[in-house]
Amino acid sequence: AEGSNGKLWLGTDRGLLERKASGGVGPAKNGPTSEVTSLLVDAAERLWVGSEEGLWLVDGDRAQLLPDTPSVRGLALAPGGDVWVAARRKVLRVTLGGGTPVVAVERGYVGTALAASPEGALWVGREMGGLFRVERLEDDVGFVAADGIPDLSIVALTMDANGGVWG
């Protein structure tokens, strides 16, 4: 992941790495030392790190493992700055209320990949479960092989500039 200030982070199976001032790459000062599964830089230049340990928030030189966040598979930035988290057996929404992360369970999906549209819809890729578009908590639309999804295991998603979802 790269911040707008040129800061570069790399997620590996051995933890979080960062590009040093010297130009070399080495272990980050703070953050997970287990497998990193996803990275996201928000508008405030905070780094969100999904790992086998859970969800980490790295803000400058301070890093914290957020409580009640199981192994993370994917991250997406929601409109308004909240962060969607695909974790084992659930999708979470994290809000920074007054600087303190508030974690809420949103859905019981086993999510493996996420993408958020500018309008607020959340796309959830699932292992052996296809693709879902969630408009509101009580309303979702699923897409499977009969709808043209060639493989039901969705492991990565991204949005293009026109609002299209690619996996």
PDB file of C-alpha atoms in Angstrom:
ATOM      1  CA  ALA A   1       0.000   0.000   0.000  1.00  0.00           C
ATOM      2  CA  GLU A   2       1.209   3.509  -0.698  1.00  0.00           C
ATOM      3  CA  GLY A   3       0.230   6.708   1.083  1.00  0.00           C
ATOM      4  CA  SER A   4      -0.136  10.017  -0.728  1.00  0.00           C
ATOM      5  CA  ASN A   5       3.101  11.102   0.983  1.00  0.00           C
ATOM      6  CA  GLY A   6       5.024   8.328  -0.818  1.00  0.00           C
ATOM      7  CA  LYS A   7       5.243   6.071   2.249  1.00  0.00           C
ATOM      8  CA  LEU A   8       5.230   2.441   1.090  1.00  0.00           C
ATOM      9  CA  TRP A   9       4.212  -0.641   3.085  1.00  0.00           C
ATOM     10  CA  LEU A  10       4.403  -4.290   2.036  1.00  0.00           C
ATOM     11  CA  GLY A  11       2.450  -7.171   3.521  1.00  0.00           C
ATOM     12  CA  THR A  12       4.242 -10.516   3.637  1.00  0.00           C
ATOM     13  CA  ASP A  13       3.787 -13.928   5.203  1.00  0.00           C
ATOM     14  CA  ARG A  14       6.220 -12.780   7.910  1.00  0.00           C
ATOM     15  CA  GLY A  15       4.579  -9.485   8.783  1.00  0.00           C
ATOM     16  CA  LEU A  16       4.580  -5.851   7.759  1.00  0.00           C
ATOM     17  CA  LEU A  17       7.523  -4.276   5.920  1.00  0.00           C
ATOM     18  CA  GLU A  18       8.132  -0.630   5.073  1.00  0.00           C
ATOM     19  CA  ARG A  19      10.389   1.301   2.736  1.00  0.00           C
ATOM     20  CA  LYS A  20      13.047   3.016   4.836  1.00  0.00           C
ATOM     21  CA  ALA A  21      14.402   6.539   4.300  1.00  0.00           C
ATOM     22  CA  SER A  22      17.533   4.927   2.825  1.00  0.00           C
ATOM     23  CA  GLY A  23      15.377   3.375   0.084  1.00  0.00           C
ATOM     24  CA  GLY A  24      15.786  -0.143   1.421  1.00  0.00           C
ATOM     25  CA  VAL A  25      12.961  -2.305   2.724  1.00  0.00           C
ATOM     26  CA  GLY A  26      12.819  -3.734   6.245  1.00  0.00           C
ATOM     27  CA  PRO A  27      10.478  -4.663   9.073  1.00  0.00           C
ATOM     28  CA  ALA A  28       8.021  -1.933  10.085  1.00  0.00           C
ATOM     29  CA  LYS A  29       8.546  -0.331  13.498  1.00  0.00           C
ATOM     30  CA  ASN A  30       5.058  -1.373  14.583  1.00  0.00           C
ATOM     31  CA  GLY A  31       2.415  -3.812  13.430  1.00  0.00           C
ATOM     32  CA  PRO A  32       1.907  -7.508  12.934  1.00  0.00           C
ATOM     33  CA  THR A  33       4.673 -10.048  12.703  1.00  0.00           C
ATOM     34  CA  SER A  34       2.341 -12.744  11.366  1.00  0.00           C
ATOM     35  CA  GLU A  35       1.022 -13.114   7.811  1.00  0.00           C
ATOM     36  CA  VAL A  36      -0.416  -9.879   6.397  1.00  0.00           C
ATOM     37  CA  THR A  37      -3.463 -10.531   4.226  1.00  0.00           C
ATOM     38  CA  SER A  38      -4.525  -6.996   3.244  1.00  0.00           C
ATOM     39  CA  LEU A  39      -3.472  -3.358   3.456  1.00  0.00           C
ATOM     40  CA  LEU A  40      -5.435  -0.121   3.159  1.00  0.00           C
ATOM     41  CA  VAL A  41      -4.396   3.536   3.527  1.00  0.00           C
ATOM     42  CA  ASP A  42      -7.253   5.883   4.457  1.00  0.00           C
ATOM     43  CA  ALA A  43      -7.645   9.607   3.732  1.00  0.00           C
ATOM     44  CA  ALA A  44      -5.933  10.493   7.034  1.00  0.00           C
ATOM     45  CA  GLU A  45      -2.840   8.456   5.994  1.00  0.00           C
ATOM     46  CA  ARG A  46      -3.544   5.783   8.619  1.00  0.00           C
ATOM     47  CA  LEU A  47      -2.606   2.268   7.609  1.00  0.00           C
ATOM     48  CA  TRP A  48      -5.136  -0.516   8.197  1.00  0.00           C
ATOM     49  CA  VAL A  49      -3.502  -3.942   8.227  1.00  0.00           C
ATOM     50  CA  GLY A  50      -5.399  -7.202   7.956  1.00  0.00           C
ATOM     51  CA  SER A  51      -3.500 -10.133   9.391  1.00  0.00           C
ATOM     52  CA  GLU A  52      -3.867 -13.612  10.807  1.00  0.00           C
ATOM     53  CA  GLU A  53      -3.824 -11.940  14.254  1.00  0.00           C
ATOM     54  CA  GLY A  54      -6.721  -9.612  13.401  1.00  0.00           C
ATOM     55  CA  LEU A  55      -7.036  -5.968  12.354  1.00  0.00           C
ATOM     56  CA  TRP A  56      -4.246  -3.511  13.093  1.00  0.00           C
ATOM     57  CA  LEU A  57      -4.430   0.276  12.896  1.00  0.00           C
ATOM     58  CA  VAL A  58      -1.073   2.011  12.343  1.00  0.00           C
ATOM     59  CA  ASP A  59      -1.152   5.770  12.852  1.00  0.00           C
ATOM     60  CA  GLY A  60       2.310   7.305  12.600  1.00  0.00           C
ATOM     61  CA  ASP A  61       4.547   5.539  15.111  1.00  0.00           C
ATOM     62  CA  ARG A  62       1.604   4.071  17.028  1.00  0.00           C
ATOM     63  CA  ALA A  63       0.104   0.672  16.180  1.00  0.00           C
ATOM     64  CA  GLN A  64      -2.707  -1.200  17.868  1.00  0.00           C
ATOM     65  CA  LEU A  65      -4.334  -4.558  17.364  1.00  0.00           C
ATOM     66  CA  LEU A  66      -8.070  -3.888  17.557  1.00  0.00           C
ATOM     67  CA  PRO A  67      -9.989  -6.144  19.938  1.00  0.00           C
ATOM     68  CA  ASP A  68     -12.654  -8.541  18.683  1.00  0.00           C
ATOM     69  CA  THR A  69     -11.269  -8.699  15.143  1.00  0.00           C
ATOM     70  CA  PRO A  70     -10.558 -12.269  14.051  1.00  0.00           C
ATOM     71  CA  SER A  71      -8.270 -13.223  11.187  1.00  0.00           C
ATOM     72  CA  VAL A  72      -8.790 -10.683   8.381  1.00  0.00           C
ATOM     73  CA  ARG A  73      -9.122 -11.576   4.693  1.00  0.00           C
ATOM     74  CA  GLY A  74      -9.953  -8.252   3.037  1.00  0.00           C
ATOM     75  CA  LEU A  75     -10.399  -4.502   3.602  1.00  0.00           C
ATOM     76  CA  ALA A  76     -12.352  -1.773   1.824  1.00  0.00           C
ATOM     77  CA  LEU A  77     -12.823   1.919   2.524  1.00  0.00           C
ATOM     78  CA  ALA A  78     -16.470   2.933   2.953  1.00  0.00           C
ATOM     79  CA  PRO A  79     -17.755   6.371   1.991  1.00  0.00           C
ATOM     80  CA  GLY A  80     -17.312   8.614   5.021  1.00  0.00           C
ATOM     81  CA  GLY A  81     -14.069   6.952   6.112  1.00  0.00           C
ATOM     82  CA  ASP A  82     -15.308   3.799   7.851  1.00  0.00           C
ATOM     83  CA  VAL A  83     -13.487   0.576   7.027  1.00  0.00           C
ATOM     84  CA  TRP A  84     -15.162  -2.668   5.935  1.00  0.00           C
ATOM     85  CA  VAL A  85     -13.394  -5.803   7.138  1.00  0.00           C
ATOM     86  CA  ALA A  86     -13.822  -9.328   5.739  1.00  0.00           C
ATOM     87  CA  ALA A  87     -13.015 -11.586   8.675  1.00  0.00           C
ATOM     88  CA  ARG A  88     -13.602 -15.226   9.449  1.00  0.00           C
ATOM     89  CA  ARG A  89     -17.345 -15.866   9.482  1.00  0.00           C
ATOM     90  CA  LYS A  90     -18.342 -12.196   9.446  1.00  0.00           C
ATOM     91  CA  VAL A  91     -18.079  -8.823   7.802  1.00  0.00           C
ATOM     92  CA  LEU A  92     -17.275  -5.993  10.204  1.00  0.00           C
ATOM     93  CA  ARG A  93     -17.558  -2.224   9.921  1.00  0.00           C
ATOM     94  CA  VAL A  94     -15.014  -0.172  11.887  1.00  0.00           C
ATOM     95  CA  THR A  95     -15.764   3.454  12.742  1.00  0.00           C
ATOM     96  CA  LEU A  96     -13.271   5.802  14.358  1.00  0.00           C
ATOM     97  CA  GLY A  97     -15.584   7.613  16.767  1.00  0.00           C
ATOM     98  CA  GLY A  98     -13.511  10.279  18.504  1.00  0.00           C
ATOM     99  CA  GLY A  99     -10.355   8.438  17.504  1.00  0.00           C
ATOM    100  CA  THR A 100     -11.433   5.216  19.234  1.00  0.00           C
ATOM    101  CA  PRO A 101     -12.198   2.334  16.855  1.00  0.00           C
ATOM    102  CA  VAL A 102     -15.721   0.956  17.201  1.00  0.00           C
ATOM    103  CA  VAL A 103     -16.172  -2.515  15.689  1.00  0.00           C
ATOM    104  CA  ALA A 104     -19.653  -3.657  14.662  1.00  0.00           C
ATOM    105  CA  VAL A 105     -20.650  -7.002  13.168  1.00  0.00           C
ATOM    106  CA  GLU A 106     -22.574  -6.271  10.014  1.00  0.00           C
ATOM    107  CA  ARG A 107     -23.183  -9.611   8.349  1.00  0.00           C
ATOM    108  CA  GLY A 108     -22.537 -13.296   8.892  1.00  0.00           C
ATOM    109  CA  TYR A 109     -20.776 -13.748   5.566  1.00  0.00           C
ATOM    110  CA  VAL A 110     -17.558 -15.712   5.258  1.00  0.00           C
ATOM    111  CA  GLY A 111     -15.965 -12.934   3.227  1.00  0.00           C
ATOM    112  CA  THR A 112     -12.666 -13.321   1.419  1.00  0.00           C
ATOM    113  CA  ALA A 113     -12.609 -10.071  -0.578  1.00  0.00           C
ATOM    114  CA  LEU A 114     -14.326  -6.670  -0.413  1.00  0.00           C
ATOM    115  CA  ALA A 115     -14.900  -3.630  -2.613  1.00  0.00           C
ATOM    116  CA  ALA A 116     -16.961  -0.572  -1.693  1.00  0.00           C
ATOM    117  CA  SER A 117     -18.679   1.595  -4.287  1.00  0.00           C
ATOM    118  CA  PRO A 118     -18.701   5.400  -3.966  1.00  0.00           C
ATOM    119  CA  GLU A 119     -22.487   5.166  -3.475  1.00  0.00           C
ATOM    120  CA  GLY A 120     -22.009   2.994  -0.393  1.00  0.00           C
ATOM    121  CA  ALA A 121     -22.786  -0.480  -1.713  1.00  0.00           C
ATOM    122  CA  LEU A 122     -20.484  -3.226  -0.513  1.00  0.00           C
ATOM    123  CA  TRP A 123     -19.394  -6.089  -2.759  1.00  0.00           C
ATOM    124  CA  VAL A 124     -18.455  -9.240  -0.840  1.00  0.00           C
ATOM    125  CA  GLY A 125     -16.532 -12.083  -2.468  1.00  0.00           C
ATOM    126  CA  ARG A 126     -16.924 -15.400  -0.722  1.00  0.00           C
ATOM    127  CA  GLU A 127     -14.934 -18.602  -0.741  1.00  0.00           C
ATOM    128  CA  MET A 128     -17.081 -21.108  -2.642  1.00  0.00           C
ATOM    129  CA  GLY A 129     -20.017 -18.730  -2.255  1.00  0.00           C
ATOM    130  CA  GLY A 130     -19.902 -16.368  -5.213  1.00  0.00           C
ATOM    131  CA  LEU A 131     -20.313 -12.616  -5.102  1.00  0.00           C
ATOM    132  CA  PHE A 132     -22.811 -10.500  -3.158  1.00  0.00           C
ATOM    133  CA  ARG A 133     -23.781  -6.835  -3.463  1.00  0.00           C
ATOM    134  CA  VAL A 134     -25.068  -5.452  -0.166  1.00  0.00           C
ATOM    135  CA  GLU A 135     -27.087  -2.241  -0.475  1.00  0.00           C
ATOM    136  CA  ARG A 136     -28.519  -2.194   3.032  1.00  0.00           C
ATOM    137  CA  LEU A 137     -28.023  -4.565   5.920  1.00  0.00           C
ATOM    138  CA  GLU A 138     -31.291  -6.361   5.317  1.00  0.00           C
ATOM    139  CA  ASP A 139     -31.072  -6.363   1.525  1.00  0.00           C
ATOM    140  CA  ASP A 140     -28.494  -8.119  -0.636  1.00  0.00           C
ATOM    141  CA  VAL A 141     -28.227  -9.646  -4.096  1.00  0.00           C
ATOM    142  CA  GLY A 142     -26.161 -12.769  -4.755  1.00  0.00           C
ATOM    143  CA  PHE A 143     -24.392 -13.732  -7.967  1.00  0.00           C
ATOM    144  CA  VAL A 144     -23.323 -17.326  -8.658  1.00  0.00           C
ATOM    145  CA  ALA A 145     -22.397 -19.521 -11.654  1.00  0.00           C
ATOM    146  CA  ALA A 146     -25.916 -19.276 -13.148  1.00  0.00           C
ATOM    147  CA  ASP A 147     -25.422 -15.483 -13.278  1.00  0.00           C
ATOM    148  CA  GLY A 148     -22.129 -15.784 -15.172  1.00  0.00           C
ATOM    149  CA  ILE A 149     -19.655 -15.934 -12.277  1.00  0.00           C
ATOM    150  CA  PRO A 150     -17.069 -18.377 -13.696  1.00  0.00           C
ATOM    151  CA  ASP A 151     -15.649 -19.433 -10.324  1.00  0.00           C
ATOM    152  CA  LEU A 152     -17.433 -19.343  -6.992  1.00  0.00           C
ATOM    153  CA  SER A 153     -14.233 -18.674  -5.004  1.00  0.00           C
ATOM    154  CA  ILE A 154     -13.683 -14.916  -5.057  1.00  0.00           C
ATOM    155  CA  VAL A 155     -10.326 -14.013  -3.466  1.00  0.00           C
ATOM    156  CA  ALA A 156      -9.781 -10.425  -4.660  1.00  0.00           C
ATOM    157  CA  LEU A 157     -12.023  -7.539  -5.749  1.00  0.00           C
ATOM    158  CA  THR A 158     -11.437  -4.005  -6.966  1.00  0.00           C
ATOM    159  CA  MET A 159     -13.573  -1.152  -8.321  1.00  0.00           C
ATOM    160  CA  ASP A 160     -12.664   0.606 -11.546  1.00  0.00           C
ATOM    161  CA  ALA A 161     -13.128   4.350 -12.232  1.00  0.00           C
ATOM    162  CA  ASN A 162     -16.543   3.676 -13.811  1.00  0.00           C
ATOM    163  CA  GLY A 163     -17.902   1.777 -10.795  1.00  0.00           C
ATOM    164  CA  GLY A 164     -17.370  -1.695 -12.284  1.00  0.00           C
ATOM    165  CA  VAL A 165     -16.326  -4.553 -10.014  1.00  0.00           C
ATOM    166  CA  TRP A 166     -13.461  -6.809 -11.018  1.00  0.00           C
ATOM    167  CA  GLY A 167     -12.437 -10.024  -9.289  1.00  0.00           C
TER     168      GLY A 167
END
